[in-house]
Amino acid sequence: MKLSQFIAESGLNPSLIRSTVRQCGGWDSFQESAQDVCNHGVSGGFCGFIYYSETVPFAKRNKKAILEMCKEQAEDYYGKGYSIGQFIAGFSCVDCDAEQVAVALYTGKGENVTEVYNALAWFALEEVSRRYCDIVETFN
């Protein structure tokens, strides 16, 4: 599968896909990692998503697209009115409440900023990888 085909089939933000693939080291590297990310989660360590010096800038650059994806999933899973902060606070890698998440996201202050932005980067990689694996599976 080519990157352009994945973008067309995915229904995800094309810019977020390209940025995630680039962060992984390119299309070949992303394809090699995607199934492992789906099976084990990103916390095991994947190229471009290991260090805060990688994940935080990635999340800041892609914040709008990642938060749109969070909002969609929060509404799909929990219904309208479920906040993005509540959704992110529910990630296993986040150890703070919805209010602390919101402060980190919208003011850039507080002791949880790095943790929240790292979680957003990991969420993006996991979701893009999951969508890729779902599409590849339907073609096989």
mmCIF file of N, CA, C and O in Angstrom, residues 48-89:
data_model
loop_
_atom_site.group_PDB
_atom_site.id
_atom_site.type_symbol
_atom_site.label_atom_id
_atom_site.label_comp_id
_atom_site.label_asym_id
_atom_site.label_seq_id
_atom_site.Cartn_x
_atom_site.Cartn_y
_atom_site.Cartn_z
ATOM 1 N N GLY A 48 11.028 7.914 17.036
ATOM 2 C CA GLY A 48 10.401 9.223 16.953
ATOM 3 C C GLY A 48 9.385 9.502 18.047
ATOM 4 O O GLY A 48 8.875 10.607 18.162
ATOM 5 N N PHE A 49 9.083 8.493 18.868
ATOM 6 C CA PHE A 49 8.071 8.638 19.919
ATOM 7 C C PHE A 49 8.576 8.113 21.255
ATOM 8 O O PHE A 49 7.809 7.598 22.061
ATOM 9 N N ILE A 50 9.876 8.252 21.481
ATOM 10 C CA ILE A 50 10.474 7.727 22.712
ATOM 11 C C ILE A 50 10.708 8.836 23.738
ATOM 12 O O ILE A 50 10.295 8.727 24.885
ATOM 13 N N TYR A 51 11.370 9.878 23.320
ATOM 14 C CA TYR A 51 11.803 10.929 24.247
ATOM 15 C C TYR A 51 10.848 12.112 24.219
ATOM 16 O O TYR A 51 10.269 12.436 23.188
ATOM 17 N N TYR A 52 10.734 12.776 25.363
ATOM 18 C CA TYR A 52 9.891 13.982 25.437
ATOM 19 C C TYR A 52 10.356 15.017 24.421
ATOM 20 O O TYR A 52 9.540 15.766 23.881
ATOM 21 N N SER A 53 11.654 15.040 24.141
ATOM 22 C CA SER A 53 12.175 15.999 23.163
ATOM 23 C C SER A 53 11.646 15.708 21.759
ATOM 24 O O SER A 53 11.737 16.555 20.872
ATOM 25 N N GLU A 54 11.085 14.523 21.552
ATOM 26 C CA GLU A 54 10.456 14.149 20.282
ATOM 27 C C GLU A 54 8.940 14.314 20.361
ATOM 28 O O GLU A 54 8.314 14.878 19.457
ATOM 29 N N THR A 55 8.344 13.786 21.431
ATOM 30 C CA THR A 55 6.885 13.719 21.506
ATOM 31 C C THR A 55 6.223 15.060 21.770
ATOM 32 O O THR A 55 5.189 15.360 21.182
ATOM 33 N N VAL A 56 6.803 15.854 22.640
ATOM 34 C CA VAL A 56 6.171 17.137 22.977
ATOM 35 C C VAL A 56 6.125 18.082 21.766
ATOM 36 O O VAL A 56 5.056 18.610 21.440
ATOM 37 N N PRO A 57 7.239 18.285 21.055
ATOM 38 C CA PRO A 57 7.151 19.138 19.863
ATOM 39 C C PRO A 57 6.202 18.579 18.792
ATOM 40 O O PRO A 57 5.475 19.334 18.140
ATOM 41 N N PHE A 58 6.193 17.254 18.625
ATOM 42 C CA PHE A 58 5.276 16.631 17.674
ATOM 43 C C PHE A 58 3.825 16.962 18.045
ATOM 44 O O PHE A 58 3.028 17.363 17.186
ATOM 45 N N ALA A 59 3.485 16.770 19.309
ATOM 46 C CA ALA A 59 2.114 17.038 19.754
ATOM 47 C C ALA A 59 1.756 18.512 19.613
ATOM 48 O O ALA A 59 0.631 18.844 19.212
ATOM 49 N N LYS A 60 2.680 19.385 19.918
ATOM 50 C CA LYS A 60 2.399 20.825 19.778
ATOM 51 C C LYS A 60 2.171 21.190 18.316
ATOM 52 O O LYS A 60 1.273 21.974 18.009
ATOM 53 N N ARG A 61 2.956 20.635 17.421
ATOM 54 C CA ARG A 61 2.791 20.925 15.985
ATOM 55 C C ARG A 61 1.466 20.401 15.448
ATOM 56 O O ARG A 61 0.911 20.959 14.512
ATOM 57 N N ASN A 62 0.993 19.321 16.014
ATOM 58 C CA ASN A 62 -0.203 18.649 15.510
ATOM 59 C C ASN A 62 -1.391 18.724 16.464
ATOM 60 O O ASN A 62 -2.354 17.963 16.333
ATOM 61 N N LYS A 63 -1.307 19.641 17.400
ATOM 62 C CA LYS A 63 -2.295 19.726 18.475
ATOM 63 C C LYS A 63 -3.730 19.809 17.959
ATOM 64 O O LYS A 63 -4.610 19.081 18.431
ATOM 65 N N LYS A 64 -3.982 20.674 17.005
ATOM 66 C CA LYS A 64 -5.350 20.856 16.522
ATOM 67 C C LYS A 64 -5.918 19.549 15.966
ATOM 68 O O LYS A 64 -7.032 19.137 16.312
ATOM 69 N N ALA A 65 -5.177 18.874 15.110
ATOM 70 C CA ALA A 65 -5.647 17.627 14.502
ATOM 71 C C ALA A 65 -5.815 16.525 15.543
ATOM 72 O O ALA A 65 -6.776 15.753 15.491
ATOM 73 N N ILE A 66 -4.893 16.442 16.497
ATOM 74 C CA ILE A 66 -4.983 15.409 17.531
ATOM 75 C C ILE A 66 -6.193 15.667 18.418
ATOM 76 O O ILE A 66 -6.948 14.744 18.747
ATOM 77 N N LEU A 67 -6.415 16.918 18.791
ATOM 78 C CA LEU A 67 -7.563 17.232 19.646
ATOM 79 C C LEU A 67 -8.883 16.998 18.915
ATOM 80 O O LEU A 67 -9.869 16.578 19.533
ATOM 81 N N GLU A 68 -8.917 17.225 17.610
ATOM 82 C CA GLU A 68 -10.124 16.907 16.834
ATOM 83 C C GLU A 68 -10.405 15.409 16.885
ATOM 84 O O GLU A 68 -11.552 14.985 17.037
ATOM 85 N N MET A 69 -9.357 14.608 16.771
ATOM 86 C CA MET A 69 -9.506 13.160 16.845
ATOM 87 C C MET A 69 -9.964 12.743 18.250
ATOM 88 O O MET A 69 -10.835 11.876 18.393
ATOM 89 N N CYS A 70 -9.412 13.377 19.276
ATOM 90 C CA CYS A 70 -9.845 13.107 20.652
ATOM 91 C C CYS A 70 -11.322 13.431 20.826
ATOM 92 O O CYS A 70 -12.078 12.653 21.418
ATOM 93 N N LYS A 71 -11.733 14.579 20.317
ATOM 94 C CA LYS A 71 -13.131 15.002 20.454
ATOM 95 C C LYS A 71 -14.067 14.012 19.772
ATOM 96 O O LYS A 71 -15.096 13.620 20.342
ATOM 97 N N GLU A 72 -13.721 13.601 18.557
ATOM 98 C CA GLU A 72 -14.541 12.629 17.833
ATOM 99 C C GLU A 72 -14.676 11.328 18.608
ATOM 100 O O GLU A 72 -15.775 10.784 18.751
ATOM 101 N N GLN A 73 -13.566 10.826 19.107
ATOM 102 C CA GLN A 73 -13.612 9.561 19.836
ATOM 103 C C GLN A 73 -14.333 9.696 21.164
ATOM 104 O O GLN A 73 -15.075 8.796 21.554
ATOM 105 N N ALA A 74 -14.127 10.803 21.852
ATOM 106 C CA ALA A 74 -14.823 11.017 23.119
ATOM 107 C C ALA A 74 -16.331 11.000 22.901
ATOM 108 O O ALA A 74 -17.074 10.375 23.670
ATOM 109 N N GLU A 75 -16.779 11.670 21.854
ATOM 110 C CA GLU A 75 -18.211 11.699 21.557
ATOM 111 C C GLU A 75 -18.712 10.329 21.098
ATOM 112 O O GLU A 75 -19.811 9.916 21.462
ATOM 113 N N ASP A 76 -17.919 9.628 20.297
ATOM 114 C CA ASP A 76 -18.314 8.294 19.837
ATOM 115 C C ASP A 76 -18.458 7.317 21.002
ATOM 116 O O ASP A 76 -19.398 6.538 21.054
ATOM 117 N N TYR A 77 -17.504 7.346 21.920
ATOM 118 C CA TYR A 77 -17.497 6.387 23.025
ATOM 119 C C TYR A 77 -18.397 6.788 24.183
ATOM 120 O O TYR A 77 -19.010 5.937 24.812
ATOM 121 N N TYR A 78 -18.457 8.081 24.483
ATOM 122 C CA TYR A 78 -19.120 8.523 25.708
ATOM 123 C C TYR A 78 -20.294 9.467 25.488
ATOM 124 O O TYR A 78 -20.978 9.818 26.435
ATOM 125 N N GLY A 79 -20.493 9.923 24.281
ATOM 126 C CA GLY A 79 -21.608 10.815 23.981
ATOM 127 C C GLY A 79 -21.208 12.277 24.019
ATOM 128 O O GLY A 79 -20.134 12.649 24.496
ATOM 129 N N LYS A 80 -22.096 13.087 23.481
ATOM 130 C CA LYS A 80 -21.854 14.539 23.454
ATOM 131 C C LYS A 80 -21.715 15.060 24.871
ATOM 132 O O LYS A 80 -22.346 14.572 25.791
ATOM 133 N N GLY A 81 -20.878 16.057 25.022
ATOM 134 C CA GLY A 81 -20.689 16.664 26.335
ATOM 135 C C GLY A 81 -19.529 16.083 27.119
ATOM 136 O O GLY A 81 -19.140 16.626 28.140
ATOM 137 N N TYR A 82 -18.990 14.959 26.670
ATOM 138 C CA TYR A 82 -17.826 14.381 27.340
ATOM 139 C C TYR A 82 -16.617 15.176 26.882
ATOM 140 O O TYR A 82 -16.337 15.270 25.693
ATOM 141 N N SER A 83 -15.918 15.760 27.802
ATOM 142 C CA SER A 83 -14.859 16.697 27.432
ATOM 143 C C SER A 83 -13.595 15.997 26.953
ATOM 144 O O SER A 83 -13.321 14.837 27.300
ATOM 145 N N ILE A 84 -12.848 16.734 26.167
ATOM 146 C CA ILE A 84 -11.543 16.252 25.715
ATOM 147 C C ILE A 84 -10.644 16.003 26.925
ATOM 148 O O ILE A 84 -9.905 15.027 26.966
ATOM 149 N N GLY A 85 -10.729 16.880 27.922
ATOM 150 C CA GLY A 85 -9.940 16.705 29.140
ATOM 151 C C GLY A 85 -10.258 15.402 29.847
ATOM 152 O O GLY A 85 -9.354 14.692 30.300
ATOM 153 N N GLN A 86 -11.538 15.070 29.943
ATOM 154 C CA GLN A 86 -11.936 13.799 30.558
ATOM 155 C C GLN A 86 -11.393 12.622 29.752
ATOM 156 O O GLN A 86 -10.917 11.642 30.322
ATOM 157 N N PHE A 87 -11.499 12.742 28.441
ATOM 158 C CA PHE A 87 -11.040 11.676 27.559
ATOM 159 C C PHE A 87 -9.545 11.433 27.737
ATOM 160 O O PHE A 87 -9.110 10.301 27.946
ATOM 161 N N ILE A 88 -8.758 12.486 27.686
ATOM 162 C CA ILE A 88 -7.301 12.357 27.803
ATOM 163 C C ILE A 88 -6.914 11.901 29.207
ATOM 164 O O ILE A 88 -5.996 11.094 29.372
ATOM 165 N N ALA A 89 -7.606 12.377 30.223
ATOM 166 C CA ALA A 89 -7.322 11.962 31.599
ATOM 167 C C ALA A 89 -7.531 10.459 31.771
ATOM 168 O O ALA A 89 -6.949 9.847 32.675
#
